Amino acid sequence: MSCSFVRDNLHDFVSGELNSSDAERIENHLQSCESCRACVSNMHGFRSRVRNLLKMTAPQELRDSILMKTSE
Amino acid sequence: MASESHKTDKERFEEEVLQFLNGLYGYALHLTRNPEDACDLVQETYARAFKAWKQYTLGTNAKAWLFAILRNTFLNQRRSTKRRPTEVPCDWVDELPREDVPQLLRFGPDPYDKFLNDLLAENIEEGLALLPETFRSAVVLCDVEGFSYKEIAEILDIPIGTVRSRIHRGRARLRELLEKWYLEGEGELGS
């Protein structure tokens, strides 16, 4: 297992889209590679920040209006 | 309260699809970039979904079904009004490296945490708005809404390999823009 395998599969790994055996290989590698650990951690941090900042709440009027229309 | 077997179509509809309203509104905002247009788009989506509800099969993925209706409605409206959003040329797509590790390591862990903490929703929205719609959709559906690549492929009606590539490149481009603005602002991001 090399750093290049982690880096080639970084996006799929953080998206949870790698098969379990490849994900496990990466997890094992991260235990001993500080550089790859930092890459993965930064990518996880970025995704999580984007998700938290972009979560929206729909206006109550929109909810009310949809409910009203489905009642017609 | 109606028992499971006596629920009306309206009750089932409200229970099973209104739970996705916040996510649909957020996605609509990313597509239209305007709260009023986003509300109209979501209303139209629910109107279409309600009409199709009787043909909808229980057990299928209601969330992905609704997001696909919303995006198709958006594309149809855009076509009919001939309105095209302002998007930067896509030359950057072919110039992106296969992976973007150097950028990820450029800050190191502590400065990177500071960069993340300083990010504002407006910064990310501005960065996303500069991506072509399919890249923006792929990133938002994956990173904000938590859809799998397979679900995104169904919503966007493209192969999974294309979804993967758009997520990789869209994310890399978004981060590249945000980091560039951050470094140009000497550690500050304007809203």
PDB file of C-alpha atoms in Angstrom:
ATOM      1  CA  MET A   1       0.000   0.000   0.000  1.00  0.00           C
ATOM      2  CA  SER A   2       1.462   3.331  -1.058  1.00  0.00           C
ATOM      3  CA  CYS A   3       0.623   6.990  -0.536  1.00  0.00           C
ATOM      4  CA  SER A   4      -0.307   7.226  -4.217  1.00  0.00           C
ATOM      5  CA  PHE A   5      -3.121   4.692  -3.708  1.00  0.00           C
ATOM      6  CA  VAL A   6      -4.577   6.898  -0.960  1.00  0.00           C
ATOM      7  CA  ARG A   7      -4.255  10.005  -3.078  1.00  0.00           C
ATOM      8  CA  ASP A   8      -5.736   8.402  -6.189  1.00  0.00           C
ATOM      9  CA  ASN A   9      -8.741   7.285  -4.150  1.00  0.00           C
ATOM     10  CA  LEU A  10      -9.030  10.224  -1.772  1.00  0.00           C
ATOM     11  CA  HIS A  11     -12.331  11.621  -3.043  1.00  0.00           C
ATOM     12  CA  ASP A  12     -14.042   8.232  -3.215  1.00  0.00           C
ATOM     13  CA  PHE A  13     -12.730   7.374   0.241  1.00  0.00           C
ATOM     14  CA  VAL A  14     -14.122  10.494   1.912  1.00  0.00           C
ATOM     15  CA  SER A  15     -17.392  10.047   0.001  1.00  0.00           C
ATOM     16  CA  GLY A  16     -17.714   6.533   1.430  1.00  0.00           C
ATOM     17  CA  GLU A  17     -17.719   5.081  -2.098  1.00  0.00           C
ATOM     18  CA  LEU A  18     -14.726   2.749  -1.873  1.00  0.00           C
ATOM     19  CA  ASN A  19     -15.287  -0.966  -1.441  1.00  0.00           C
ATOM     20  CA  SER A  20     -14.675  -2.183   2.094  1.00  0.00           C
ATOM     21  CA  SER A  21     -11.362  -3.899   1.418  1.00  0.00           C
ATOM     22  CA  ASP A  22      -9.801  -0.814  -0.246  1.00  0.00           C
ATOM     23  CA  ALA A  23     -11.204   1.421   2.496  1.00  0.00           C
ATOM     24  CA  GLU A  24      -9.667  -0.864   5.099  1.00  0.00           C
ATOM     25  CA  ARG A  25      -6.293  -0.762   3.317  1.00  0.00           C
ATOM     26  CA  ILE A  26      -6.415   3.023   3.447  1.00  0.00           C
ATOM     27  CA  GLU A  27      -7.437   3.058   7.114  1.00  0.00           C
ATOM     28  CA  ASN A  28      -4.449   0.861   7.907  1.00  0.00           C
ATOM     29  CA  HIS A  29      -2.080   3.064   5.918  1.00  0.00           C
ATOM     30  CA  LEU A  30      -3.341   6.207   7.684  1.00  0.00           C
ATOM     31  CA  GLN A  31      -2.271   4.808  11.025  1.00  0.00           C
ATOM     32  CA  SER A  32       1.365   5.051  10.007  1.00  0.00           C
ATOM     33  CA  CYS A  33       1.429   7.936   7.465  1.00  0.00           C
ATOM     34  CA  GLU A  34       1.124  11.424   8.861  1.00  0.00           C
ATOM     35  CA  SER A  35       1.047  13.115   5.458  1.00  0.00           C
ATOM     36  CA  CYS A  36      -1.865  11.030   4.119  1.00  0.00           C
ATOM     37  CA  ARG A  37      -3.637  11.411   7.455  1.00  0.00           C
ATOM     38  CA  ALA A  38      -3.440  15.212   7.080  1.00  0.00           C
ATOM     39  CA  CYS A  39      -4.799  15.005   3.504  1.00  0.00           C
ATOM     40  CA  VAL A  40      -7.755  12.887   4.516  1.00  0.00           C
ATOM     41  CA  SER A  41      -8.439  14.967   7.598  1.00  0.00           C
ATOM     42  CA  ASN A  42      -8.388  18.218   5.607  1.00  0.00           C
ATOM     43  CA  MET A  43     -10.728  16.761   2.995  1.00  0.00           C
ATOM     44  CA  HIS A  44     -13.135  15.464   5.638  1.00  0.00           C
ATOM     45  CA  GLY A  45     -12.994  18.886   7.319  1.00  0.00           C
ATOM     46  CA  PHE A  46     -13.746  20.666   4.061  1.00  0.00           C
ATOM     47  CA  ARG A  47     -16.741  18.465   3.253  1.00  0.00           C
ATOM     48  CA  SER A  48     -18.113  18.772   6.717  1.00  0.00           C
ATOM     49  CA  ARG A  49     -17.743  22.572   6.727  1.00  0.00           C
ATOM     50  CA  VAL A  50     -19.482  22.836   3.348  1.00  0.00           C
ATOM     51  CA  ARG A  51     -22.317  20.610   4.559  1.00  0.00           C
ATOM     52  CA  ASN A  52     -22.806  22.535   7.798  1.00  0.00           C
ATOM     53  CA  LEU A  53     -22.721  25.935   6.139  1.00  0.00           C
ATOM     54  CA  LEU A  54     -25.034  25.044   3.279  1.00  0.00           C
ATOM     55  CA  LYS A  55     -27.797  23.265   5.187  1.00  0.00           C
ATOM     56  CA  MET A  56     -30.895  25.385   4.608  1.00  0.00           C
ATOM     57  CA  THR A  57     -34.261  25.695   6.249  1.00  0.00           C
ATOM     58  CA  ALA A  58     -37.154  26.337   3.897  1.00  0.00           C
ATOM     59  CA  PRO A  59     -39.327  29.353   4.712  1.00  0.00           C
ATOM     60  CA  GLN A  60     -42.464  28.470   6.705  1.00  0.00           C
ATOM     61  CA  GLU A  61     -44.605  30.208   4.053  1.00  0.00           C
ATOM     62  CA  LEU A  62     -43.290  27.771   1.450  1.00  0.00           C
ATOM     63  CA  ARG A  63     -44.232  24.790   3.626  1.00  0.00           C
ATOM     64  CA  ASP A  64     -47.689  26.268   4.281  1.00  0.00           C
ATOM     65  CA  SER A  65     -48.237  26.979   0.615  1.00  0.00           C
ATOM     66  CA  ILE A  66     -47.334  23.407  -0.416  1.00  0.00           C
ATOM     67  CA  LEU A  67     -49.641  21.961   2.241  1.00  0.00           C
ATOM     68  CA  MET A  68     -52.439  24.227   1.100  1.00  0.00           C
ATOM     69  CA  LYS A  69     -52.027  23.195  -2.542  1.00  0.00           C
ATOM     70  CA  THR A  70     -52.056  19.484  -1.778  1.00  0.00           C
ATOM     71  CA  SER A  71     -55.340  20.051   0.103  1.00  0.00           C
ATOM     72  CA  GLU A  72     -57.094  21.592  -2.892  1.00  0.00           C
TER      73      GLU A  72
ATOM     74  CA  MET B   1     -54.649   9.917  13.482  1.00  0.00           C
ATOM     75  CA  ALA B   2     -55.225   7.592  10.530  1.00  0.00           C
ATOM     76  CA  SER B   3     -53.930   4.037  10.751  1.00  0.00           C
ATOM     77  CA  GLU B   4     -51.310   2.954   8.189  1.00  0.00           C
ATOM     78  CA  SER B   5     -53.887   1.215   5.986  1.00  0.00           C
ATOM     79  CA  HIS B   6     -56.357   4.107   6.081  1.00  0.00           C
ATOM     80  CA  LYS B   7     -54.026   6.953   5.268  1.00  0.00           C
ATOM     81  CA  THR B   8     -55.167   9.153   2.441  1.00  0.00           C
ATOM     82  CA  ASP B   9     -52.922   9.954  -0.499  1.00  0.00           C
ATOM     83  CA  LYS B  10     -52.474  13.423   0.953  1.00  0.00           C
ATOM     84  CA  GLU B  11     -51.401  12.076   4.344  1.00  0.00           C
ATOM     85  CA  ARG B  12     -48.940   9.636   2.779  1.00  0.00           C
ATOM     86  CA  PHE B  13     -47.591  12.363   0.525  1.00  0.00           C
ATOM     87  CA  GLU B  14     -47.037  14.761   3.405  1.00  0.00           C
ATOM     88  CA  GLU B  15     -45.400  12.138   5.551  1.00  0.00           C
ATOM     89  CA  GLU B  16     -43.102  10.675   2.928  1.00  0.00           C
ATOM     90  CA  VAL B  17     -42.026  13.622   0.835  1.00  0.00           C
ATOM     91  CA  LEU B  18     -42.417  16.819   2.861  1.00  0.00           C
ATOM     92  CA  GLN B  19     -39.545  15.670   5.070  1.00  0.00           C
ATOM     93  CA  PHE B  20     -37.214  16.557   2.165  1.00  0.00           C
ATOM     94  CA  LEU B  21     -38.434  20.143   1.840  1.00  0.00           C
ATOM     95  CA  ASN B  22     -35.368  21.767   3.440  1.00  0.00           C
ATOM     96  CA  GLY B  23     -32.945  19.845   1.223  1.00  0.00           C
ATOM     97  CA  LEU B  24     -34.970  20.580  -1.901  1.00  0.00           C
ATOM     98  CA  TYR B  25     -35.116  24.265  -1.052  1.00  0.00           C
ATOM     99  CA  GLY B  26     -31.336  24.354  -0.509  1.00  0.00           C
ATOM    100  CA  TYR B  27     -30.689  22.621  -3.836  1.00  0.00           C
ATOM    101  CA  ALA B  28     -33.159  24.946  -5.586  1.00  0.00           C
ATOM    102  CA  LEU B  29     -31.275  27.931  -4.166  1.00  0.00           C
ATOM    103  CA  HIS B  30     -28.014  26.615  -5.609  1.00  0.00           C
ATOM    104  CA  LEU B  31     -29.629  26.181  -9.004  1.00  0.00           C
ATOM    105  CA  THR B  32     -31.549  29.445  -9.200  1.00  0.00           C
ATOM    106  CA  ARG B  33     -29.414  31.638  -6.884  1.00  0.00           C
ATOM    107  CA  ASN B  34     -32.550  33.531  -5.960  1.00  0.00           C
ATOM    108  CA  PRO B  35     -34.841  32.793  -2.969  1.00  0.00           C
ATOM    109  CA  GLU B  36     -38.031  33.724  -4.805  1.00  0.00           C
ATOM    110  CA  ASP B  37     -37.196  31.560  -7.832  1.00  0.00           C
ATOM    111  CA  ALA B  38     -36.142  28.756  -5.466  1.00  0.00           C
ATOM    112  CA  CYS B  39     -39.543  28.852  -3.727  1.00  0.00           C
ATOM    113  CA  ASP B  40     -41.337  28.788  -7.105  1.00  0.00           C
ATOM    114  CA  LEU B  41     -39.195  25.867  -8.247  1.00  0.00           C
ATOM    115  CA  VAL B  42     -39.865  23.860  -5.084  1.00  0.00           C
ATOM    116  CA  GLN B  43     -43.602  24.548  -5.305  1.00  0.00           C
ATOM    117  CA  GLU B  44     -43.659  23.400  -8.915  1.00  0.00           C
ATOM    118  CA  THR B  45     -41.669  20.309  -7.934  1.00  0.00           C
ATOM    119  CA  TYR B  46     -44.176  19.362  -5.244  1.00  0.00           C
ATOM    120  CA  ALA B  47     -47.107  20.060  -7.565  1.00  0.00           C
ATOM    121  CA  ARG B  48     -45.624  17.690 -10.161  1.00  0.00           C
ATOM    122  CA  ALA B  49     -44.742  15.125  -7.521  1.00  0.00           C
ATOM    123  CA  PHE B  50     -48.261  15.202  -6.071  1.00  0.00           C
ATOM    124  CA  LYS B  51     -49.756  14.644  -9.527  1.00  0.00           C
ATOM    125  CA  ALA B  52     -47.438  11.677 -10.111  1.00  0.00           C
ATOM    126  CA  TRP B  53     -47.871  10.376  -6.569  1.00  0.00           C
ATOM    127  CA  LYS B  54     -50.424   7.696  -7.435  1.00  0.00           C
ATOM    128  CA  GLN B  55     -48.004   6.143  -9.906  1.00  0.00           C
ATOM    129  CA  TYR B  56     -45.168   6.351  -7.400  1.00  0.00           C
ATOM    130  CA  THR B  57     -44.161   2.948  -6.045  1.00  0.00           C
ATOM    131  CA  LEU B  58     -43.741   2.682  -2.312  1.00  0.00           C
ATOM    132  CA  GLY B  59     -40.273   1.601  -1.360  1.00  0.00           C
ATOM    133  CA  THR B  60     -38.516   3.407  -4.190  1.00  0.00           C
ATOM    134  CA  ASN B  61     -36.169   6.220  -3.269  1.00  0.00           C
ATOM    135  CA  ALA B  62     -38.529   9.155  -2.670  1.00  0.00           C
ATOM    136  CA  LYS B  63     -35.709  11.592  -1.928  1.00  0.00           C
ATOM    137  CA  ALA B  64     -33.821  10.913  -5.179  1.00  0.00           C
ATOM    138  CA  TRP B  65     -37.128  10.916  -7.091  1.00  0.00           C
ATOM    139  CA  LEU B  66     -37.973  14.410  -5.800  1.00  0.00           C
ATOM    140  CA  PHE B  67     -34.515  15.843  -6.473  1.00  0.00           C
ATOM    141  CA  ALA B  68     -34.683  14.489 -10.035  1.00  0.00           C
ATOM    142  CA  ILE B  69     -38.093  16.146 -10.545  1.00  0.00           C
ATOM    143  CA  LEU B  70     -36.723  19.425  -9.199  1.00  0.00           C
ATOM    144  CA  ARG B  71     -33.682  19.416 -11.457  1.00  0.00           C
ATOM    145  CA  ASN B  72     -35.687  18.443 -14.552  1.00  0.00           C
ATOM    146  CA  THR B  73     -38.196  21.183 -13.772  1.00  0.00           C
ATOM    147  CA  PHE B  74     -35.350  23.679 -13.433  1.00  0.00           C
ATOM    148  CA  LEU B  75     -33.787  22.619 -16.749  1.00  0.00           C
ATOM    149  CA  ASN B  76     -37.160  22.777 -18.538  1.00  0.00           C
ATOM    150  CA  GLN B  77     -37.870  26.243 -17.152  1.00  0.00           C
ATOM    151  CA  ARG B  78     -34.407  27.430 -18.140  1.00  0.00           C
ATOM    152  CA  ARG B  79     -34.890  26.079 -21.644  1.00  0.00           C
ATOM    153  CA  SER B  80     -38.323  27.625 -22.046  1.00  0.00           C
ATOM    154  CA  THR B  81     -37.282  31.064 -20.810  1.00  0.00           C
ATOM    155  CA  LYS B  82     -33.948  30.795 -22.641  1.00  0.00           C
ATOM    156  CA  ARG B  83     -32.341  32.078 -19.488  1.00  0.00           C
ATOM    157  CA  ARG B  84     -28.850  30.824 -19.005  1.00  0.00           C
ATOM    158  CA  PRO B  85     -26.999  31.392 -15.762  1.00  0.00           C
ATOM    159  CA  THR B  86     -23.719  33.232 -15.890  1.00  0.00           C
ATOM    160  CA  GLU B  87     -21.006  30.628 -15.746  1.00  0.00           C
ATOM    161  CA  VAL B  88     -17.305  30.871 -16.257  1.00  0.00           C
ATOM    162  CA  PRO B  89     -15.803  29.067 -19.238  1.00  0.00           C
ATOM    163  CA  CYS B  90     -14.882  25.470 -18.380  1.00  0.00           C
ATOM    164  CA  ASP B  91     -11.263  25.544 -19.559  1.00  0.00           C
ATOM    165  CA  TRP B  92     -10.214  24.776 -15.996  1.00  0.00           C
ATOM    166  CA  VAL B  93     -11.780  21.321 -16.208  1.00  0.00           C
ATOM    167  CA  ASP B  94      -9.036  19.913 -18.409  1.00  0.00           C
ATOM    168  CA  GLU B  95      -6.313  21.752 -16.553  1.00  0.00           C
ATOM    169  CA  LEU B  96      -7.070  20.279 -13.163  1.00  0.00           C
ATOM    170  CA  PRO B  97      -4.608  17.746 -11.849  1.00  0.00           C
ATOM    171  CA  ARG B  98      -5.920  14.232 -11.297  1.00  0.00           C
ATOM    172  CA  GLU B  99      -5.708  14.740  -7.571  1.00  0.00           C
ATOM    173  CA  ASP B 100      -5.178  17.876  -5.568  1.00  0.00           C
ATOM    174  CA  VAL B 101      -3.058  16.745  -2.679  1.00  0.00           C
ATOM    175  CA  PRO B 102      -0.557  19.623  -2.870  1.00  0.00           C
ATOM    176  CA  GLN B 103      -3.388  22.051  -2.115  1.00  0.00           C
ATOM    177  CA  LEU B 104      -4.594  19.904   0.748  1.00  0.00           C
ATOM    178  CA  LEU B 105      -1.169  19.938   2.332  1.00  0.00           C
ATOM    179  CA  ARG B 106      -0.355  23.543   1.579  1.00  0.00           C
ATOM    180  CA  PHE B 107      -1.798  24.818   4.828  1.00  0.00           C
ATOM    181  CA  GLY B 108      -0.935  21.985   7.203  1.00  0.00           C
ATOM    182  CA  PRO B 109      -3.544  20.957   9.779  1.00  0.00           C
ATOM    183  CA  ASP B 110      -3.749  24.010  12.056  1.00  0.00           C
ATOM    184  CA  PRO B 111      -3.837  26.781   9.428  1.00  0.00           C
ATOM    185  CA  TYR B 112      -6.270  24.599   7.457  1.00  0.00           C
ATOM    186  CA  ASP B 113      -8.610  24.488  10.446  1.00  0.00           C
ATOM    187  CA  LYS B 114      -8.417  28.271  10.615  1.00  0.00           C
ATOM    188  CA  PHE B 115      -9.209  28.498   6.903  1.00  0.00           C
ATOM    189  CA  LEU B 116     -12.238  26.215   7.364  1.00  0.00           C
ATOM    190  CA  ASN B 117     -13.468  28.128  10.393  1.00  0.00           C
ATOM    191  CA  ASP B 118     -13.186  31.428   8.531  1.00  0.00           C
ATOM    192  CA  LEU B 119     -15.279  30.170   5.618  1.00  0.00           C
ATOM    193  CA  LEU B 120     -18.738  31.687   5.306  1.00  0.00           C
ATOM    194  CA  ALA B 121     -21.745  30.231   3.534  1.00  0.00           C
ATOM    195  CA  GLU B 122     -21.570  33.182   1.128  1.00  0.00           C
ATOM    196  CA  ASN B 123     -18.000  32.274   0.143  1.00  0.00           C
ATOM    197  CA  ILE B 124     -18.999  28.719  -0.704  1.00  0.00           C
ATOM    198  CA  GLU B 125     -22.111  29.829  -2.570  1.00  0.00           C
ATOM    199  CA  GLU B 126     -20.031  32.270  -4.594  1.00  0.00           C
ATOM    200  CA  GLY B 127     -17.514  29.536  -5.417  1.00  0.00           C
ATOM    201  CA  LEU B 128     -20.232  27.039  -6.356  1.00  0.00           C
ATOM    202  CA  ALA B 129     -21.893  29.607  -8.594  1.00  0.00           C
ATOM    203  CA  LEU B 130     -18.729  29.705 -10.681  1.00  0.00           C
ATOM    204  CA  LEU B 131     -18.958  25.982 -11.427  1.00  0.00           C
ATOM    205  CA  PRO B 132     -20.939  24.684 -14.403  1.00  0.00           C
ATOM    206  CA  GLU B 133     -24.362  23.443 -13.289  1.00  0.00           C
ATOM    207  CA  THR B 134     -23.578  19.722 -13.550  1.00  0.00           C
ATOM    208  CA  PHE B 135     -20.436  20.053 -11.402  1.00  0.00           C
ATOM    209  CA  ARG B 136     -22.302  22.220  -8.870  1.00  0.00           C
ATOM    210  CA  SER B 137     -25.158  19.736  -8.713  1.00  0.00           C
ATOM    211  CA  ALA B 138     -22.828  16.748  -8.268  1.00  0.00           C
ATOM    212  CA  VAL B 139     -20.944  18.417  -5.392  1.00  0.00           C
ATOM    213  CA  VAL B 140     -24.077  19.691  -3.625  1.00  0.00           C
ATOM    214  CA  LEU B 141     -25.936  16.384  -3.976  1.00  0.00           C
ATOM    215  CA  CYS B 142     -22.947  14.429  -2.640  1.00  0.00           C
ATOM    216  CA  ASP B 143     -21.472  16.728  -0.003  1.00  0.00           C
ATOM    217  CA  VAL B 144     -24.558  18.551   1.276  1.00  0.00           C
ATOM    218  CA  GLU B 145     -27.377  16.074   0.683  1.00  0.00           C
ATOM    219  CA  GLY B 146     -25.372  12.889   1.209  1.00  0.00           C
ATOM    220  CA  PHE B 147     -26.542  11.055  -1.925  1.00  0.00           C
ATOM    221  CA  SER B 148     -24.487   8.102  -3.154  1.00  0.00           C
ATOM    222  CA  TYR B 149     -22.796   8.259  -6.568  1.00  0.00           C
ATOM    223  CA  LYS B 150     -25.437   5.820  -7.869  1.00  0.00           C
ATOM    224  CA  GLU B 151     -28.297   8.048  -6.715  1.00  0.00           C
ATOM    225  CA  ILE B 152     -26.617  11.133  -8.185  1.00  0.00           C
ATOM    226  CA  ALA B 153     -26.203   9.294 -11.495  1.00  0.00           C
ATOM    227  CA  GLU B 154     -29.966   8.691 -11.510  1.00  0.00           C
ATOM    228  CA  ILE B 155     -30.847  12.262 -10.552  1.00  0.00           C
ATOM    229  CA  LEU B 156     -28.529  13.851 -13.114  1.00  0.00           C
ATOM    230  CA  ASP B 157     -29.115  11.081 -15.690  1.00  0.00           C
ATOM    231  CA  ILE B 158     -25.411  10.539 -16.334  1.00  0.00           C
ATOM    232  CA  PRO B 159     -23.101   7.503 -15.869  1.00  0.00           C
ATOM    233  CA  ILE B 160     -21.532   6.870 -12.454  1.00  0.00           C
ATOM    234  CA  GLY B 161     -18.039   7.433 -13.884  1.00  0.00           C
ATOM    235  CA  THR B 162     -19.086  10.920 -14.950  1.00  0.00           C
ATOM    236  CA  VAL B 163     -20.534  11.593 -11.493  1.00  0.00           C
ATOM    237  CA  ARG B 164     -17.242  10.555  -9.919  1.00  0.00           C
ATOM    238  CA  SER B 165     -15.239  12.807 -12.218  1.00  0.00           C
ATOM    239  CA  ARG B 166     -17.555  15.796 -11.642  1.00  0.00           C
ATOM    240  CA  ILE B 167     -17.398  15.415  -7.893  1.00  0.00           C
ATOM    241  CA  HIS B 168     -13.605  15.129  -7.886  1.00  0.00           C
ATOM    242  CA  ARG B 169     -13.100  18.074 -10.168  1.00  0.00           C
ATOM    243  CA  GLY B 170     -15.925  20.186  -8.797  1.00  0.00           C
ATOM    244  CA  ARG B 171     -14.671  19.787  -5.236  1.00  0.00           C
ATOM    245  CA  ALA B 172     -11.086  20.467  -6.268  1.00  0.00           C
ATOM    246  CA  ARG B 173     -12.100  23.587  -8.184  1.00  0.00           C
ATOM    247  CA  LEU B 174     -14.295  24.863  -5.359  1.00  0.00           C
ATOM    248  CA  ARG B 175     -11.541  24.432  -2.825  1.00  0.00           C
ATOM    249  CA  GLU B 176      -8.990  25.947  -5.157  1.00  0.00           C
ATOM    250  CA  LEU B 177     -11.157  29.081  -5.543  1.00  0.00           C
ATOM    251  CA  LEU B 178     -11.813  29.413  -1.820  1.00  0.00           C
ATOM    252  CA  GLU B 179      -8.161  28.925  -0.906  1.00  0.00           C
ATOM    253  CA  LYS B 180      -7.093  31.416  -3.555  1.00  0.00           C
ATOM    254  CA  TRP B 181      -9.490  34.066  -2.213  1.00  0.00           C
ATOM    255  CA  TYR B 182      -8.356  33.292   1.313  1.00  0.00           C
ATOM    256  CA  LEU B 183      -4.642  33.582   0.509  1.00  0.00           C
ATOM    257  CA  GLU B 184      -5.203  36.738  -1.566  1.00  0.00           C
ATOM    258  CA  GLY B 185      -7.035  38.256   1.373  1.00  0.00           C
ATOM    259  CA  GLU B 186      -4.111  37.378   3.625  1.00  0.00           C
ATOM    260  CA  GLY B 187      -6.128  35.076   5.802  1.00  0.00           C
ATOM    261  CA  GLU B 188      -9.461  36.880   5.501  1.00  0.00           C
ATOM    262  CA  LEU B 189     -12.489  35.982   3.442  1.00  0.00           C
ATOM    263  CA  GLY B 190     -14.904  38.732   2.572  1.00  0.00           C
ATOM    264  CA  SER B 191     -18.613  37.977   2.560  1.00  0.00           C
TER     265      SER B 191
END
